[in-house]
Amino acid sequence: MDNCKEILIANKYYEDLVFKPVRSRLDFIEVLMNTAKIARSLGEGRGASSSNQCYSKILLINSKNSRLRRVFFLSEKKKFSLYFPFNTSLNSLGTLDFQWKNIVIDENVTSLVQTIIEGFSDNSHDLHTCLEEYLTDPSVYKTLEPEDEYKVRFSMELFSYLLTTEPGYLRYDDDDSMRMNADFHPRYHLDIFSEEATFKLGLTRKLEDHDFLDLMSSSSKCFYVVNAGPD
C-alpha cells in the first residue's frame, strides 16, 4: 500500500499510551497526540527489542490512490483504527514527525493539547471558556521559548479542528472471556462507533492484520455480512 509507515512497539509503556478505549472525541484527540509522541520517539520500523519481541504495531496510511487516511493499531487480540488527519515526514533524528498545516506536532504541541483536554473536561465541555482561560493562563507559556509561543494558538486551532472531526473509530476484539454468552458477545467481533451510537457485529473467525486493513480499503474485495444466527 502506498505511503504506509510502520512503527513497531516492544515497550508496554508505549502500548498502553494508545491501546485504550476511545469513547469520546477527547479520547480520539489524546490517542492521536500519544501516537505523535511515539512516532517522534521510535520512528518508522523501530521499537523491537533485542529478542525481536514486538507487543504491537502502528500503521500510518495516507494513500492518495485509495483515498485512505487512517492510523491502525494492531496487536494479537485487539485491533482498532482511527481517521488520520496528518502528514508525516522523516526528521533529522531519523524519527517521524506529524504535521498539520505544515507545522510539526512536537512535544510542546502534544503537551499543550493535553492541557486543553484537561481544561475542557474541567469546564464541563464549555469550549469558549476553556480556550479563553487557556490563552490567558501565564503558566501555559512558562515552558516555552519566546520563538515557540506561536504553538499556544496553533495547539488551540488543532484541538478545535480535531474536536469537530469524525474519529471513524472501528475496533476488532478477540475476547474469549465471554464463551457462555457467545450469542450476545461473540469471541470475534467488531465494535463500530459514531458519536453516541455504537453497534457490534459478530464474526465467525479471527481477523488477521491484513483482514482488518482490507475492511477499510476501497481497493480490496468487499466483505459481506451473513446472518449466522437463528431465523
CSV table of N, CA and C in Angstrom, one decimal, residues 11-155:
chain,number,residue,atom,x,y,z
A,11,ASN,N,7.5,-2.0,23.8
A,11,ASN,CA,7.5,-1.4,25.1
A,11,ASN,C,6.1,-1.3,25.6
A,12,LYS,N,5.8,-1.9,26.8
A,12,LYS,CA,4.5,-1.9,27.3
A,12,LYS,C,4.0,-0.5,27.6
A,13,TYR,N,4.9,0.4,28.0
A,13,TYR,CA,4.5,1.8,28.3
A,13,TYR,C,3.9,2.5,27.1
A,14,TYR,N,4.6,2.3,25.9
A,14,TYR,CA,4.1,2.9,24.7
A,14,TYR,C,2.8,2.3,24.3
A,15,GLU,N,2.7,1.0,24.4
A,15,GLU,CA,1.5,0.3,24.0
A,15,GLU,C,0.3,0.8,24.8
A,16,ASP,N,0.5,1.0,26.1
A,16,ASP,CA,-0.6,1.5,27.0
A,16,ASP,C,-1.0,2.9,26.7
A,17,LEU,N,-0.1,3.7,26.0
A,17,LEU,CA,-0.5,5.0,25.7
A,17,LEU,C,-1.6,5.1,24.6
A,18,VAL,N,-1.6,4.1,23.7
A,18,VAL,CA,-2.5,4.1,22.6
A,18,VAL,C,-3.6,3.0,22.6
A,19,PHE,N,-3.3,1.9,23.2
A,19,PHE,CA,-4.3,0.8,23.3
A,19,PHE,C,-5.2,1.0,24.5
A,20,LYS,N,-6.1,2.0,24.3
A,20,LYS,CA,-7.1,2.3,25.3
A,20,LYS,C,-8.4,2.6,24.6
A,21,PRO,N,-9.5,2.5,25.4
A,21,PRO,CA,-10.8,2.7,24.8
A,21,PRO,C,-11.0,4.2,24.2
A,22,VAL,N,-11.6,4.3,23.1
A,22,VAL,CA,-11.9,5.6,22.5
A,22,VAL,C,-13.4,5.8,22.6
A,23,ARG,N,-13.9,6.5,23.6
A,23,ARG,CA,-15.3,6.6,23.9
A,23,ARG,C,-15.8,8.0,23.6
A,24,SER,N,-14.9,8.9,23.3
A,24,SER,CA,-15.3,10.3,23.0
A,24,SER,C,-14.3,11.0,22.1
A,25,ARG,N,-14.6,12.2,21.6
A,25,ARG,CA,-13.7,13.0,20.8
A,25,ARG,C,-12.4,13.3,21.6
A,26,LEU,N,-12.5,13.5,22.9
A,26,LEU,CA,-11.3,13.8,23.7
A,26,LEU,C,-10.4,12.6,23.7
A,27,ASP,N,-11.0,11.4,23.8
A,27,ASP,CA,-10.1,10.2,23.7
A,27,ASP,C,-9.4,10.1,22.4
A,28,PHE,N,-10.2,10.4,21.3
A,28,PHE,CA,-9.7,10.4,20.0
A,28,PHE,C,-8.5,11.3,19.9
A,29,ILE,N,-8.6,12.5,20.4
A,29,ILE,CA,-7.5,13.5,20.3
A,29,ILE,C,-6.3,13.0,21.1
A,30,GLU,N,-6.6,12.5,22.3
A,30,GLU,CA,-5.5,12.0,23.2
A,30,GLU,C,-4.7,10.9,22.5
A,31,VAL,N,-5.4,10.0,21.9
A,31,VAL,CA,-4.7,8.8,21.3
A,31,VAL,C,-3.8,9.4,20.1
A,32,LEU,N,-4.3,10.3,19.3
A,32,LEU,CA,-3.6,10.9,18.2
A,32,LEU,C,-2.3,11.6,18.7
A,33,MET,N,-2.5,12.3,19.8
A,33,MET,CA,-1.3,13.1,20.4
A,33,MET,C,-0.3,12.1,20.9
A,34,ASN,N,-0.7,11.0,21.6
A,34,ASN,CA,0.2,10.0,22.1
A,34,ASN,C,0.9,9.3,20.9
A,35,THR,N,0.2,9.1,19.8
A,35,THR,CA,0.8,8.4,18.6
A,35,THR,C,1.9,9.3,18.1
A,36,ALA,N,1.6,10.6,18.1
A,36,ALA,CA,2.7,11.6,17.6
A,36,ALA,C,3.9,11.5,18.5
A,37,LYS,N,3.7,11.4,19.8
A,37,LYS,CA,4.9,11.2,20.7
A,37,LYS,C,5.6,10.0,20.4
A,38,ILE,N,4.9,8.9,20.2
A,38,ILE,CA,5.6,7.6,19.9
A,38,ILE,C,6.4,7.7,18.6
A,39,ALA,N,5.7,8.3,17.6
A,39,ALA,CA,6.4,8.4,16.3
A,39,ALA,C,7.7,9.2,16.4
A,40,ARG,N,7.7,10.2,17.2
A,40,ARG,CA,8.9,11.0,17.3
A,40,ARG,C,10.0,10.3,18.2
A,41,SER,N,9.5,9.4,19.0
A,41,SER,CA,10.4,8.6,19.9
A,41,SER,C,11.0,7.4,19.2
A,42,LEU,N,10.2,6.7,18.5
A,42,LEU,CA,10.6,5.4,17.9
A,42,LEU,C,11.0,5.5,16.4
A,43,GLY,N,10.1,6.2,15.7
A,43,GLY,CA,10.3,6.3,14.2
A,43,GLY,C,9.9,5.1,13.5
A,44,GLU,N,10.0,5.1,12.2
A,44,GLU,CA,9.4,4.0,11.3
A,44,GLU,C,10.2,2.8,11.5
A,45,GLY,N,9.5,1.7,11.7
A,45,GLY,CA,10.1,0.3,11.8
A,45,GLY,C,10.9,0.1,13.0
A,46,ARG,N,10.9,1.0,14.0
A,46,ARG,CA,11.7,0.8,15.2
A,46,ARG,C,10.9,0.3,16.4
A,47,GLY,N,11.6,0.0,17.4
A,47,GLY,CA,10.9,-0.4,18.7
A,47,GLY,C,11.0,-1.8,19.1
A,48,ALA,N,11.4,-2.7,18.2
A,48,ALA,CA,11.6,-4.1,18.6
A,48,ALA,C,12.8,-4.3,19.5
A,49,SER,N,12.7,-5.1,20.5
A,49,SER,CA,13.7,-5.4,21.4
A,49,SER,C,14.8,-6.3,20.8
A,50,SER,N,15.9,-6.5,21.6
A,50,SER,CA,17.0,-7.3,21.1
A,50,SER,C,16.5,-8.8,20.8
A,51,SER,N,15.5,-9.2,21.5
A,51,SER,CA,14.9,-10.5,21.4
A,51,SER,C,13.9,-10.6,20.3
A,52,ASN,N,13.7,-9.4,19.6
A,52,ASN,CA,12.7,-9.3,18.5
A,52,ASN,C,11.3,-9.4,19.0
A,53,GLN,N,11.1,-9.2,20.3
A,53,GLN,CA,9.7,-9.3,20.8
A,53,GLN,C,9.0,-8.0,20.4
A,54,CYS,N,7.8,-8.1,19.9
A,54,CYS,CA,7.0,-7.0,19.5
A,54,CYS,C,5.6,-7.1,20.0
A,55,TYR,N,5.2,-6.3,20.9
A,55,TYR,CA,3.9,-6.4,21.5
A,55,TYR,C,2.8,-6.0,20.5
A,56,SER,N,3.1,-5.0,19.7
A,56,SER,CA,2.1,-4.5,18.8
A,56,SER,C,2.7,-3.6,17.7
A,57,LYS,N,1.9,-3.0,16.8
A,57,LYS,CA,2.5,-2.1,15.9
A,57,LYS,C,1.4,-1.1,15.5
A,58,ILE,N,1.9,0.0,14.9
A,58,ILE,CA,1.1,1.1,14.4
A,58,ILE,C,1.4,1.3,12.9
A,59,LEU,N,0.3,1.3,12.2
A,59,LEU,CA,0.5,1.6,10.7
A,59,LEU,C,-0.2,3.0,10.4
A,60,LEU,N,0.6,3.8,9.8
A,60,LEU,CA,0.1,5.1,9.3
A,60,LEU,C,-0.1,5.1,7.8
A,61,ILE,N,-1.3,5.3,7.4
A,61,ILE,CA,-1.6,5.2,5.9
A,61,ILE,C,-2.2,6.5,5.5
A,62,ASN,N,-1.5,7.1,4.5
A,62,ASN,CA,-2.0,8.3,3.8
A,62,ASN,C,-2.0,8.0,2.3
A,63,SER,N,-3.0,7.4,1.8
A,63,SER,CA,-2.9,6.9,0.4
A,63,SER,C,-3.8,7.7,-0.5
A,64,LYS,N,-3.2,8.3,-1.5
A,64,LYS,CA,-3.9,9.1,-2.4
A,64,LYS,C,-4.7,8.3,-3.4
A,65,ASN,N,-4.1,7.1,-3.7
A,65,ASN,CA,-4.7,6.2,-4.7
A,65,ASN,C,-6.1,5.7,-4.2
A,66,SER,N,-6.1,5.2,-2.9
A,66,SER,CA,-7.3,4.6,-2.4
A,66,SER,C,-8.1,5.6,-1.5
A,67,ARG,N,-7.6,6.8,-1.4
A,67,ARG,CA,-8.2,7.9,-0.5
A,67,ARG,C,-8.3,7.4,0.9
A,68,LEU,N,-7.4,6.6,1.4
A,68,LEU,CA,-7.4,6.1,2.7
A,68,LEU,C,-6.4,6.9,3.6
A,69,ARG,N,-7.0,7.5,4.6
A,69,ARG,CA,-6.2,8.3,5.6
A,69,ARG,C,-6.5,7.7,6.9
A,70,ARG,N,-5.7,6.8,7.4
A,70,ARG,CA,-6.1,6.1,8.7
A,70,ARG,C,-4.8,5.7,9.4
A,71,VAL,N,-5.0,5.6,10.7
A,71,VAL,CA,-3.9,5.0,11.6
A,71,VAL,C,-4.5,3.7,12.1
A,72,PHE,N,-3.7,2.7,12.1
A,72,PHE,CA,-4.1,1.4,12.6
A,72,PHE,C,-3.3,1.0,13.7
A,73,PHE,N,-3.9,0.5,14.8
A,73,PHE,CA,-3.2,0.0,16.0
A,73,PHE,C,-3.5,-1.5,16.0
A,74,LEU,N,-2.4,-2.3,15.9
A,74,LEU,CA,-2.6,-3.8,15.7
A,74,LEU,C,-1.9,-4.6,16.7
A,75,SER,N,-2.6,-5.5,17.4
A,75,SER,CA,-2.0,-6.4,18.3
A,75,SER,C,-2.7,-7.8,18.0
A,76,GLU,N,-2.3,-8.8,18.8
A,76,GLU,CA,-2.8,-10.1,18.5
A,76,GLU,C,-4.3,-10.2,18.9
A,77,LYS,N,-4.7,-9.6,20.0
A,77,LYS,CA,-6.1,-9.7,20.4
A,77,LYS,C,-7.0,-8.5,20.1
A,78,LYS,N,-6.4,-7.4,19.9
A,78,LYS,CA,-7.1,-6.2,19.6
A,78,LYS,C,-6.5,-5.4,18.5
A,79,LYS,N,-7.4,-4.8,17.6
A,79,LYS,CA,-7.0,-4.0,16.5
A,79,LYS,C,-8.1,-2.9,16.5
A,80,PHE,N,-7.6,-1.7,16.2
A,80,PHE,CA,-8.5,-0.6,16.0
A,80,PHE,C,-7.9,0.4,15.1
A,81,SER,N,-8.8,1.2,14.5
A,81,SER,CA,-8.4,2.2,13.5
A,81,SER,C,-9.1,3.5,13.7
A,82,LEU,N,-8.4,4.6,13.4
A,82,LEU,CA,-9.0,6.0,13.5
A,82,LEU,C,-8.6,6.8,12.3
A,83,TYR,N,-9.4,7.8,12.0
A,83,TYR,CA,-9.1,8.7,10.9
A,83,TYR,C,-7.8,9.4,11.2
A,84,PHE,N,-6.9,9.5,10.2
A,84,PHE,CA,-5.6,10.1,10.4
A,84,PHE,C,-5.4,11.4,9.6
A,85,PRO,N,-5.5,12.5,10.3
A,85,PRO,CA,-5.6,13.8,9.5
A,85,PRO,C,-4.3,14.5,9.3
A,86,PHE,N,-3.2,13.8,9.5
A,86,PHE,CA,-1.8,14.5,9.5
A,86,PHE,C,-1.0,13.9,8.3
A,87,ASN,N,0.0,14.8,7.9
A,87,ASN,CA,1.0,14.3,7.0
A,87,ASN,C,2.2,13.9,7.9
A,88,THR,N,3.1,13.0,7.3
A,88,THR,CA,4.3,12.6,8.1
A,88,THR,C,5.5,12.9,7.3
A,89,SER,N,6.6,13.1,8.0
A,89,SER,CA,7.9,13.3,7.3
A,89,SER,C,9.0,12.8,8.3
A,90,LEU,N,10.1,12.4,7.7
A,90,LEU,CA,11.3,11.9,8.4
A,90,LEU,C,12.1,13.1,8.9
A,91,ASN,N,12.4,13.2,10.2
A,91,ASN,CA,13.2,14.4,10.7
A,91,ASN,C,14.6,14.0,10.7
A,92,SER,N,15.4,15.0,11.2
A,92,SER,CA,16.9,14.9,11.2
A,92,SER,C,17.4,13.8,12.1
A,93,LEU,N,16.6,13.4,13.1
A,93,LEU,CA,16.9,12.3,14.0
A,93,LEU,C,16.6,10.9,13.5
A,94,GLY,N,15.9,10.9,12.4
A,94,GLY,CA,15.5,9.6,11.8
A,94,GLY,C,14.2,9.1,12.3
A,95,THR,N,13.5,9.9,13.1
A,95,THR,CA,12.2,9.5,13.6
A,95,THR,C,11.1,10.3,12.8
A,96,LEU,N,9.8,10.0,13.1
A,96,LEU,CA,8.7,10.6,12.3
A,96,LEU,C,8.1,11.8,12.9
A,97,ASP,N,7.9,12.8,12.1
A,97,ASP,CA,7.1,14.0,12.5
A,97,ASP,C,5.7,13.9,12.0
A,98,PHE,N,4.7,14.3,12.8
A,98,PHE,CA,3.4,14.5,12.3
A,98,PHE,C,3.3,16.0,12.0
A,99,GLN,N,2.6,16.3,10.9
A,99,GLN,CA,2.5,17.7,10.5
A,99,GLN,C,1.0,18.1,10.2
A,100,TRP,N,0.6,19.3,10.7
A,100,TRP,CA,-0.7,19.8,10.3
A,100,TRP,C,-0.6,21.2,10.0
A,101,LYS,N,-1.1,21.6,8.8
A,101,LYS,CA,-0.9,23.0,8.3
A,101,LYS,C,0.6,23.3,8.2
A,102,ASN,N,1.4,22.3,7.8
A,102,ASN,CA,2.8,22.4,7.6
A,102,ASN,C,3.6,22.8,8.9
A,103,ILE,N,3.0,22.5,10.1
A,103,ILE,CA,3.7,22.8,11.3
A,103,ILE,C,3.8,21.4,12.0
A,104,VAL,N,5.0,21.2,12.6
A,104,VAL,CA,5.3,19.9,13.2
A,104,VAL,C,4.6,19.8,14.6
A,105,ILE,N,3.9,18.7,14.8
A,105,ILE,CA,3.3,18.4,16.1
A,105,ILE,C,4.4,17.8,17.0
A,106,ASP,N,5.1,18.7,17.7
A,106,ASP,CA,6.2,18.2,18.5
A,106,ASP,C,5.8,18.0,20.0
A,107,GLU,N,6.8,17.9,20.9
A,107,GLU,CA,6.5,17.6,22.3
A,107,GLU,C,5.8,18.8,22.9
A,108,ASN,N,6.1,20.0,22.5
A,108,ASN,CA,5.4,21.2,23.0
A,108,ASN,C,3.9,21.2,22.7
A,109,VAL,N,3.7,20.9,21.4
A,109,VAL,CA,2.3,20.9,20.9
A,109,VAL,C,1.5,19.8,21.6
A,110,THR,N,2.0,18.6,21.7
A,110,THR,CA,1.2,17.5,22.3
A,110,THR,C,0.9,17.8,23.8
A,111,SER,N,1.9,18.4,24.5
A,111,SER,CA,1.7,18.8,25.9
A,111,SER,C,0.7,19.9,26.0
A,112,LEU,N,0.7,20.9,25.1
A,112,LEU,CA,-0.3,21.9,25.1
A,112,LEU,C,-1.7,21.4,24.8
A,113,VAL,N,-1.8,20.5,23.9
A,113,VAL,CA,-3.1,20.0,23.6
A,113,VAL,C,-3.7,19.2,24.8
A,114,GLN,N,-2.8,18.4,25.5
A,114,GLN,CA,-3.2,17.7,26.7
A,114,GLN,C,-3.7,18.7,27.7
A,115,THR,N,-3.1,19.9,27.9
A,115,THR,CA,-3.5,20.9,28.8
A,115,THR,C,-4.9,21.3,28.4
A,116,ILE,N,-5.2,21.5,27.1
A,116,ILE,CA,-6.5,21.9,26.7
A,116,ILE,C,-7.5,20.8,27.0
A,117,ILE,N,-7.2,19.6,26.8
A,117,ILE,CA,-8.1,18.5,27.1
A,117,ILE,C,-8.5,18.5,28.5
A,118,GLU,N,-7.5,18.7,29.4
A,118,GLU,CA,-7.8,18.7,30.8
A,118,GLU,C,-8.7,19.9,31.2
A,119,GLY,N,-8.4,21.0,30.6
A,119,GLY,CA,-9.3,22.2,30.9
A,119,GLY,C,-10.7,22.1,30.3
A,120,PHE,N,-10.8,21.5,29.2
A,120,PHE,CA,-12.1,21.2,28.6
A,120,PHE,C,-12.9,20.3,29.4
A,121,SER,N,-12.3,19.3,30.0
A,121,SER,CA,-13.0,18.4,30.9
A,121,SER,C,-13.5,19.1,32.2
A,122,ASP,N,-12.6,20.0,32.7
A,122,ASP,CA,-12.9,20.7,34.0
A,122,ASP,C,-14.0,21.7,33.8
A,123,ASN,N,-14.2,22.2,32.5
A,123,ASN,CA,-15.2,23.2,32.3
A,123,ASN,C,-16.5,22.6,31.7
A,124,SER,N,-16.7,21.3,31.9
A,124,SER,CA,-17.9,20.7,31.5
A,124,SER,C,-18.2,20.9,30.0
A,125,HIS,N,-17.1,20.8,29.2
A,125,HIS,CA,-17.2,20.9,27.8
A,125,HIS,C,-17.7,22.2,27.3
A,126,ASP,N,-17.3,23.3,28.0
A,126,ASP,CA,-17.6,24.7,27.6
A,126,ASP,C,-16.3,25.1,26.8
A,127,LEU,N,-16.4,25.0,25.5
A,127,LEU,CA,-15.2,25.2,24.6
A,127,LEU,C,-14.7,26.7,24.7
A,128,HIS,N,-15.7,27.6,24.7
A,128,HIS,CA,-15.3,29.0,24.7
A,128,HIS,C,-14.5,29.4,26.0
A,129,THR,N,-15.1,28.9,27.1
A,129,THR,CA,-14.5,29.2,28.4
A,129,THR,C,-13.1,28.6,28.5
A,130,CYS,N,-13.0,27.3,28.0
A,130,CYS,CA,-11.8,26.5,28.1
A,130,CYS,C,-10.7,27.2,27.3
A,131,LEU,N,-11.0,27.6,26.1
A,131,LEU,CA,-9.9,28.2,25.2
A,131,LEU,C,-9.6,29.6,25.7
A,132,GLU,N,-10.5,30.4,26.2
A,132,GLU,CA,-10.2,31.7,26.7
A,132,GLU,C,-9.3,31.6,27.9
A,133,GLU,N,-9.5,30.7,28.9
A,133,GLU,CA,-8.7,30.5,30.0
A,133,GLU,C,-7.3,30.0,29.6
A,134,TYR,N,-7.3,29.1,28.6
A,134,TYR,CA,-6.0,28.6,28.1
A,134,TYR,C,-5.1,29.7,27.5
A,135,LEU,N,-5.7,30.5,26.7
A,135,LEU,CA,-4.9,31.6,26.0
A,135,LEU,C,-4.3,32.6,27.0
A,136,THR,N,-5.0,32.8,28.1
A,136,THR,CA,-4.6,33.9,29.1
A,136,THR,C,-4.0,33.3,30.3
A,137,ASP,N,-3.7,32.0,30.4
A,137,ASP,CA,-3.1,31.4,31.5
A,137,ASP,C,-1.5,31.6,31.4
A,138,PRO,N,-0.9,32.3,32.3
A,138,PRO,CA,0.6,32.5,32.2
A,138,PRO,C,1.4,31.2,32.3
A,139,SER,N,0.9,30.3,33.0
A,139,SER,CA,1.6,29.0,33.2
A,139,SER,C,1.8,28.3,31.9
A,140,VAL,N,0.8,28.5,31.0
A,140,VAL,CA,0.9,27.8,29.7
A,140,VAL,C,2.2,28.2,28.9
A,141,TYR,N,2.7,29.4,29.1
A,141,TYR,CA,3.8,30.0,28.4
A,141,TYR,C,5.1,29.7,29.0
A,142,LYS,N,5.1,29.3,30.3
A,142,LYS,CA,6.3,29.2,31.1
A,142,LYS,C,7.4,28.3,30.5
A,143,THR,N,7.0,27.2,30.0
A,143,THR,CA,7.9,26.2,29.5
A,143,THR,C,8.3,26.4,28.0
A,144,LEU,N,7.8,27.5,27.4
A,144,LEU,CA,8.1,27.8,26.0
A,144,LEU,C,9.2,28.9,25.9
A,145,GLU,N,10.0,28.7,24.9
A,145,GLU,CA,10.9,29.8,24.5
A,145,GLU,C,10.1,30.8,23.7
A,146,PRO,N,10.5,32.1,23.7
A,146,PRO,CA,9.7,33.1,23.0
A,146,PRO,C,9.4,32.8,21.6
A,147,GLU,N,10.3,32.1,20.9
A,147,GLU,CA,10.1,31.8,19.5
A,147,GLU,C,9.1,30.7,19.3
A,148,ASP,N,8.7,30.0,20.4
A,148,ASP,CA,7.8,28.9,20.4
A,148,ASP,C,6.4,29.3,20.8
A,149,GLU,N,6.2,30.5,21.2
A,149,GLU,CA,4.9,30.9,21.8
A,149,GLU,C,3.7,30.8,20.8
A,150,TYR,N,4.1,30.8,19.5
A,150,TYR,CA,3.0,30.6,18.5
A,150,TYR,C,2.3,29.3,18.6
A,151,LYS,N,3.0,28.3,19.2
A,151,LYS,CA,2.4,27.0,19.4
A,151,LYS,C,1.2,27.0,20.3
A,152,VAL,N,1.1,28.0,21.1
A,152,VAL,CA,-0.1,28.0,22.0
A,152,VAL,C,-1.4,28.2,21.2
A,153,ARG,N,-1.3,29.1,20.3
A,153,ARG,CA,-2.5,29.3,19.5
A,153,ARG,C,-2.7,28.2,18.4
A,154,PHE,N,-1.6,27.7,17.9
A,154,PHE,CA,-1.6,26.6,17.0
A,154,PHE,C,-2.3,25.4,17.6
A,155,SER,N,-1.9,25.1,18.9
A,155,SER,CA,-2.5,23.9,19.6
A,155,SER,C,-3.9,24.1,19.8
